[in-house]
Each structure stands twice: as C-alpha cells, then as structure tokens.
C-alpha cells in the first residue's frame, strides 16, 4: 500500500451525500478553497443519493405518513447512501438542518481538527427521522432561515473549515490572529489613496506607530462588536474576566 492509501495519511475529506452532485465543488473549486483542493490539502467525495435507489424508477422520496404537503426522503435509500459513506470513514456524520447546533467558529475549528466530515444534504421536507436515529447523525444549522436544500449549507460549512486547514491560508495572516479568533468582529480596513472622494483614512494608520495601530484596531473591533453584536460582546467580556482570574 502506498503512503497516500493509508487512511492516516489522507487529507481532510468532505464526503457529501446529495441529490444534486453537480452543485459540488461549485464555488469551492475556485479561489482559496479551490487552489487548496487542487494542491491536495483537502479532498472532496460526492455521492449521488439516487445511485442508492433500488426500484426501477430510482425513487428517493415518498409522501409523509400522517398526511401533509411535500415529500420525505426514504429511509432505505438514505441508509444505503450513509452506509457507503461510513464504510470509507473520515469524520462525523452531519445532517444540515435548521434544527441543528448553530455553526460557529468553534465548531469549524473542531471539525478542522478531525479527519473530515460526512455531510447529508436533504431536499423536500427532509429525511425520515428513523434513519437519522439509526446512524447517530448529528445536526448542524448554518443559521435561522430556511434554504431549499442542504447543499448551500454544506458548501458554507466546508468553506469555513477548509480555510483553517494547515497550509490553506498560505502567507496571509494566520486565522488565529484574526479578530474573530478572539471573539471580536473585524476592525475597519483601508487601502490607498489616503484621501478618496473627500474621505480620509484615520491618521494613526499612516503614522508608522505599530503599537498605536494595534491599540486603535483593538478599540475599533471592541466598539463595533459592542454596537452590533451584544451576544458576542458579552461572551468576550466573560472570557476576558476569566483569563484575568
Ligand atoms: N442550515 N435546510 C435542510 C431539509 C429539511 C427540511 C425539514 C429538516 C427538516 C439549513 C439551514 C436549511 C433547508 C437544509 C431544509 N431538513 N440547513 N432542508 N438553515 O435551511 O442547514
């Protein structure tokens, strides 16, 4: 067996189960994530759920028991697809759903530290509950709104994780140095010219005083977080208090 074939050696791998395999890699094939994909810093496996349908019409959904609108993804078909994905290993099984744990930077970091993720994308009204139970599927939501399917949520989750993988950000600032890593929103950014349409850049940024610049940016990040996100501000204050003993 070559070194690459040993599972310990495989890159962080996203396995996506979907009825719309053409949606992948989509935007993840371009820019930062796309370059890293081509470099082998992560891998993408896409499984078409319809390939696991057994009847001649290849049906993947059925009407909801108890009545009501829409369709539900069949447990037997999803079970076969999940079984195939799990046989290959590479990380926890996650169903993208508004009922799930909210995706945040802490969860992105946890997932980046593991071997990968297996992402189940639902369409219609979702998936038969029993197949989620049977496979011990965790649920993750990307936010409190309703998408027409799990695929855009899977793209978001993969993007947030991939940029944290070693080597992906290259020479840019390490993600650990970013404002958000400290629990703050970003300070304002400026580039040339120093005056544009009568608007000037804060003088400190052209002063060359690195310590004053660092302090100004921290003050701005704190002000913006306090103004816009009281929830993040409260957590930041708590964590400051805790680390100061
Ligand atoms: N963050 N969706 C899942 C199917 C569905 C319907 C009902 C459970 C119950 C979403 C989100 C999201 C739309 C993906 C509904 N699943 N996914 N899909 N917000 O809105 O992750």
Tab-separated table of C-alpha atoms and ligand atoms in Angstrom:
chain	number	residue	atom	x	y	z
A	1	UNK	CA	0.000	0.000	0.000
A	2	UNK	CA	1.317	3.460	-0.896
A	3	UNK	CA	1.592	6.087	1.850
A	4	UNK	CA	-1.357	8.006	0.316
A	5	UNK	CA	-3.636	4.960	0.642
A	6	UNK	CA	-3.141	4.706	4.407
A	7	UNK	CA	-6.181	6.476	5.903
A	8	UNK	CA	-3.977	8.310	8.448
A	9	UNK	CA	-2.295	9.916	5.507
A	10	UNK	CA	-5.373	11.043	3.591
A	11	UNK	CA	-6.082	14.791	3.624
A	12	UNK	CA	-9.086	16.265	5.459
A	13	UNK	CA	-12.006	14.909	3.452
A	14	UNK	CA	-15.542	16.195	2.931
A	15	UNK	CA	-17.921	13.444	1.823
A	16	UNK	CA	-21.177	14.911	0.532
A	17	UNK	CA	-24.394	12.927	0.031
A	18	UNK	CA	-26.739	14.805	-2.248
A	19	UNK	CA	-29.416	14.512	-4.931
A	20	UNK	CA	-27.608	17.347	-6.784
A	21	UNK	CA	-23.976	16.223	-7.176
A	22	UNK	CA	-23.448	18.900	-9.898
A	23	UNK	CA	-23.569	21.545	-7.142
A	24	UNK	CA	-20.099	20.352	-5.979
A	25	UNK	CA	-17.393	21.564	-5.839
A	26	UNK	CA	-19.195	24.645	-7.232
A	27	UNK	CA	-17.662	27.750	-5.619
A	28	UNK	CA	-15.269	25.514	-3.635
A	29	UNK	CA	-13.467	24.732	-6.914
A	30	UNK	CA	-12.342	28.366	-7.184
A	31	UNK	CA	-10.276	30.821	-5.159
A	32	UNK	CA	-8.649	29.805	-1.855
A	33	UNK	CA	-10.547	26.528	-1.330
A	34	UNK	CA	-10.194	25.557	-5.000
A	35	UNK	CA	-6.446	26.088	-5.017
A	36	UNK	CA	-6.107	24.020	-1.838
A	37	UNK	CA	-8.296	21.273	-3.379
A	38	UNK	CA	-6.034	21.107	-6.460
A	39	UNK	CA	-2.967	21.014	-4.158
A	40	UNK	CA	-4.411	18.014	-2.289
A	41	UNK	CA	-4.641	19.907	1.036
A	42	UNK	CA	-8.199	18.601	1.301
A	43	UNK	CA	-10.366	16.158	-0.675
A	44	UNK	CA	-13.987	16.107	-1.784
A	45	UNK	CA	-16.039	12.972	-2.351
A	46	UNK	CA	-19.548	13.393	-3.733
A	47	UNK	CA	-22.096	10.587	-3.584
A	48	UNK	CA	-25.338	10.830	-5.565
A	49	UNK	CA	-28.098	9.587	-3.246
A	50	UNK	CA	-30.121	8.499	-6.301
A	51	UNK	CA	-27.446	5.879	-7.084
A	52	UNK	CA	-28.637	4.049	-3.941
A	53	UNK	CA	-32.268	3.796	-5.067
A	54	UNK	CA	-33.179	0.177	-5.842
A	55	UNK	CA	-36.516	0.262	-7.700
A	56	UNK	CA	-36.761	0.729	-11.454
A	57	UNK	CA	-37.949	4.351	-11.134
A	58	UNK	CA	-34.972	5.106	-8.833
A	59	UNK	CA	-37.330	6.869	-6.410
A	60	UNK	CA	-35.740	8.566	-3.410
A	61	UNK	CA	-38.777	10.123	-1.723
A	62	UNK	CA	-42.314	9.299	-0.635
A	63	UNK	CA	-45.364	11.085	0.798
A	64	UNK	CA	-45.350	11.969	4.522
A	65	UNK	CA	-47.141	9.485	6.790
A	66	UNK	CA	-49.905	11.343	8.617
A	67	UNK	CA	-50.503	13.476	5.559
A	68	UNK	CA	-49.438	16.985	4.675
A	69	UNK	CA	-47.587	18.762	1.921
A	70	UNK	CA	-44.315	17.793	0.289
A	71	UNK	CA	-42.210	14.650	0.236
A	72	UNK	CA	-39.850	12.877	2.651
A	73	UNK	CA	-36.571	11.177	1.715
A	74	UNK	CA	-36.895	7.404	2.080
A	75	UNK	CA	-35.056	5.738	4.978
A	76	UNK	CA	-33.904	2.708	2.924
A	77	UNK	CA	-32.264	4.831	0.222
A	78	UNK	CA	-30.611	7.234	2.686
A	79	UNK	CA	-29.472	4.254	4.808
A	80	UNK	CA	-27.686	2.693	1.830
A	81	UNK	CA	-26.022	6.020	0.946
A	82	UNK	CA	-24.905	6.627	4.552
A	83	UNK	CA	-23.590	3.052	4.773
A	84	UNK	CA	-21.429	3.572	1.687
A	85	UNK	CA	-20.093	6.891	3.038
A	86	UNK	CA	-19.363	5.463	6.502
A	87	UNK	CA	-17.539	2.437	5.042
A	88	UNK	CA	-14.860	4.875	3.871
A	89	UNK	CA	-14.612	6.545	7.313
A	90	UNK	CA	-13.324	10.139	7.568
A	91	UNK	CA	-15.237	12.003	10.227
A	92	UNK	CA	-18.568	12.580	11.923
A	93	UNK	CA	-21.877	12.241	10.130
A	94	UNK	CA	-23.705	15.585	9.928
A	95	UNK	CA	-27.178	16.383	8.590
A	96	UNK	CA	-27.577	20.040	7.562
A	97	UNK	CA	-30.838	21.215	9.058
A	98	UNK	CA	-32.339	24.302	10.726
A	99	UNK	CA	-32.889	22.076	13.810
A	100	UNK	CA	-29.158	21.594	14.337
A	101	UNK	CA	-26.429	23.125	16.503
A	102	UNK	CA	-25.571	26.518	15.030
A	103	UNK	CA	-22.346	26.515	13.045
A	104	UNK	CA	-19.844	28.895	14.621
A	105	UNK	CA	-16.080	29.382	14.546
A	106	UNK	CA	-15.601	26.969	17.482
A	107	UNK	CA	-17.379	24.159	15.595
A	108	UNK	CA	-15.419	24.953	12.422
A	109	UNK	CA	-12.203	24.582	14.453
A	110	UNK	CA	-13.370	21.274	15.981
A	111	UNK	CA	-14.157	19.858	12.548
A	112	UNK	CA	-10.865	21.104	11.084
A	113	UNK	CA	-9.019	19.194	13.833
A	114	UNK	CA	-10.617	15.883	12.773
A	115	UNK	CA	-10.221	13.658	9.685
A	116	UNK	CA	-13.141	15.203	7.758
A	117	UNK	CA	-16.945	15.276	7.688
A	118	UNK	CA	-19.707	13.270	6.057
A	119	UNK	CA	-22.473	15.713	5.109
A	120	UNK	CA	-26.017	14.598	4.358
A	121	UNK	CA	-27.942	17.158	2.283
A	122	UNK	CA	-31.723	16.915	2.500
A	123	UNK	CA	-34.279	18.086	-0.032
A	124	UNK	CA	-38.069	18.196	0.153
A	125	UNK	CA	-39.370	18.219	3.757
A	126	UNK	CA	-36.281	16.406	4.988
A	127	UNK	CA	-35.280	12.833	5.785
A	128	UNK	CA	-37.217	10.066	7.569
A	129	UNK	CA	-36.332	10.551	11.255
A	130	UNK	CA	-35.541	6.854	11.864
A	131	UNK	CA	-32.545	6.761	9.534
A	132	UNK	CA	-31.057	9.775	11.355
A	133	UNK	CA	-31.503	7.943	14.687
A	134	UNK	CA	-30.173	4.637	13.351
A	135	UNK	CA	-26.911	6.234	12.155
A	136	UNK	CA	-26.497	8.562	15.149
A	137	UNK	CA	-26.450	11.576	12.851
A	138	UNK	CA	-25.582	14.969	14.370
A	139	UNK	CA	-27.460	18.005	13.030
A	140	UNK	CA	-25.866	21.345	12.201
A	141	UNK	CA	-27.584	24.558	11.056
A	142	UNK	CA	-25.856	27.444	9.294
A	143	UNK	CA	-28.449	29.943	10.527
A	144	UNK	CA	-32.068	30.665	11.363
A	145	UNK	CA	-33.557	30.778	7.870
A	146	UNK	CA	-34.911	28.144	5.507
A	147	UNK	CA	-32.961	27.015	2.442
A	148	UNK	CA	-34.458	24.899	-0.335
A	149	UNK	CA	-31.920	22.166	0.389
A	150	UNK	CA	-28.875	21.325	2.485
A	151	UNK	CA	-26.347	21.823	-0.360
A	152	UNK	CA	-25.645	25.562	0.116
A	153	UNK	CA	-25.263	24.885	3.860
A	154	UNK	CA	-22.743	22.100	3.127
A	155	UNK	CA	-20.767	24.496	0.886
A	156	UNK	CA	-20.717	27.071	3.696
A	157	UNK	CA	-19.585	24.555	6.316
A	158	UNK	CA	-16.810	23.149	4.102
A	159	UNK	CA	-15.591	26.675	3.239
A	160	UNK	CA	-15.413	27.687	6.918
A	161	UNK	CA	-13.404	24.539	7.783
A	162	UNK	CA	-11.080	24.341	4.773
A	163	UNK	CA	-9.605	27.820	5.297
A	164	UNK	CA	-8.478	26.652	8.777
A	165	UNK	CA	-6.526	23.622	7.466
A	166	UNK	CA	-2.720	23.816	7.651
A	167	UNK	CA	-1.243	25.393	4.519
A	168	UNK	CA	-4.513	26.656	3.041
A	169	UNK	CA	-4.128	30.305	4.061
A	170	UNK	CA	-0.528	30.401	2.833
A	171	UNK	CA	1.242	33.654	3.642
A	172	UNK	CA	-1.866	35.511	4.776
A	173	UNK	CA	-2.290	36.248	8.495
A	174	UNK	CA	-2.874	33.055	10.426
A	175	UNK	CA	-6.552	32.592	11.254
A	176	UNK	CA	-5.579	32.588	14.948
A	177	UNK	CA	-4.537	36.241	14.632
A	178	UNK	CA	-7.827	37.290	13.142
A	179	UNK	CA	-10.217	39.349	15.160
A	180	UNK	CA	-12.836	36.623	15.199
A	181	UNK	CA	-10.410	34.183	16.811
A	182	UNK	CA	-10.530	36.469	19.867
A	183	UNK	CA	-14.323	36.638	19.693
A	184	UNK	CA	-14.477	40.124	18.152
A	185	UNK	CA	-15.751	41.467	14.845
A	186	UNK	CA	-13.217	42.931	12.442
A	187	UNK	CA	-11.924	46.485	12.756
A	188	UNK	CA	-12.285	48.711	9.638
A	189	UNK	CA	-9.757	48.230	6.814
A	190	UNK	CA	-8.350	50.849	4.414
A	191	UNK	CA	-6.024	50.963	1.418
A	192	UNK	CA	-4.652	53.753	-0.800
A	193	UNK	CA	-5.347	56.534	-1.572
A	194	UNK	CA	-5.199	58.162	1.902
A	195	UNK	CA	-7.934	60.556	0.703
A	196	UNK	CA	-10.732	59.279	-1.586
A	197	UNK	CA	-13.788	61.330	-2.615
A	198	UNK	CA	-13.043	63.720	0.252
A	199	UNK	CA	-12.917	60.889	2.829
A	200	UNK	CA	-9.669	60.453	4.736
A	201	UNK	CA	-8.122	57.421	6.415
A	202	UNK	CA	-7.656	57.576	10.239
A	203	UNK	CA	-4.287	59.293	10.758
A	204	UNK	CA	-2.921	56.628	13.093
A	205	UNK	CA	-2.806	54.128	10.201
A	206	UNK	CA	-0.280	56.250	8.299
A	207	UNK	CA	1.718	57.182	11.440
A	208	UNK	CA	4.054	54.161	11.426
A	209	UNK	CA	3.458	53.642	15.189
A	210	UNK	CA	2.801	49.894	15.226
A	211	UNK	CA	1.790	49.732	18.896
A	212	UNK	CA	-0.704	52.625	18.476
A	213	UNK	CA	-2.081	50.984	15.333
A	214	UNK	CA	-2.564	47.692	17.195
A	215	UNK	CA	-4.367	49.526	20.052
A	216	UNK	CA	-6.570	51.527	17.628
A	217	UNK	CA	-7.603	48.364	15.774
A	218	UNK	CA	-8.461	46.587	19.034
A	219	UNK	CA	-10.550	49.587	20.217
A	220	UNK	CA	-12.410	49.670	16.906
A	221	UNK	CA	-13.042	45.900	16.956
A	222	UNK	CA	-14.385	46.216	20.515
A	223	UNK	CA	-16.595	49.224	19.642
A	224	UNK	CA	-18.099	47.544	16.582
A	225	UNK	CA	-18.715	44.267	18.452
A	226	UNK	CA	-20.386	46.147	21.343
A	227	UNK	CA	-22.605	48.127	18.936
A	228	UNK	CA	-23.631	45.322	16.594
A	229	UNK	CA	-23.411	42.033	18.495
A	230	UNK	CA	-24.237	42.277	22.202
A	231	UNK	CA	-24.165	38.449	22.368
A	232	UNK	CA	-20.544	38.248	21.145
A	233	UNK	CA	-19.611	41.239	23.336
A	234	UNK	CA	-20.982	39.574	26.484
A	235	UNK	CA	-19.043	36.373	25.780
A	236	UNK	CA	-15.846	38.335	25.045
A	237	UNK	CA	-16.162	40.245	28.350
A	238	UNK	CA	-16.738	36.987	30.256
A	239	UNK	CA	-13.674	35.388	28.663
A	240	UNK	CA	-11.543	38.464	29.436
A	241	UNK	CA	-12.685	38.318	33.101
A	242	UNK	CA	-11.941	34.583	33.300
A	243	UNK	CA	-8.425	34.915	31.882
A	244	UNK	CA	-7.678	37.816	34.234
A	245	UNK	CA	-8.550	35.455	37.172
B	1	LIG	N1	-28.877	25.207	7.925
B	1	LIG	N2	-32.203	23.488	5.097
B	1	LIG	C1	-32.340	21.019	5.128
B	1	LIG	C2	-34.378	19.864	4.553
B	1	LIG	C3	-35.097	19.728	5.866
B	1	LIG	C4	-36.436	20.063	5.979
B	1	LIG	C5	-37.065	19.961	7.189
B	1	LIG	C6	-35.058	19.171	8.120
B	1	LIG	C7	-36.390	19.478	8.246
B	1	LIG	C8	-30.484	24.573	6.577
B	1	LIG	C9	-30.040	25.591	7.449
B	1	LIG	C10	-31.759	24.581	5.824
B	1	LIG	C11	-33.493	23.554	4.447
B	1	LIG	C12	-31.476	22.242	4.855
B	1	LIG	C13	-34.321	22.311	4.735
B	1	LIG	N3	-34.427	19.267	6.953
B	1	LIG	N4	-29.570	23.635	6.598
B	1	LIG	N5	-33.597	21.096	4.418
B	1	LIG	N6	-30.657	26.732	7.740
B	1	LIG	O1	-32.438	25.568	5.856
B	1	LIG	O2	-28.595	23.999	7.427
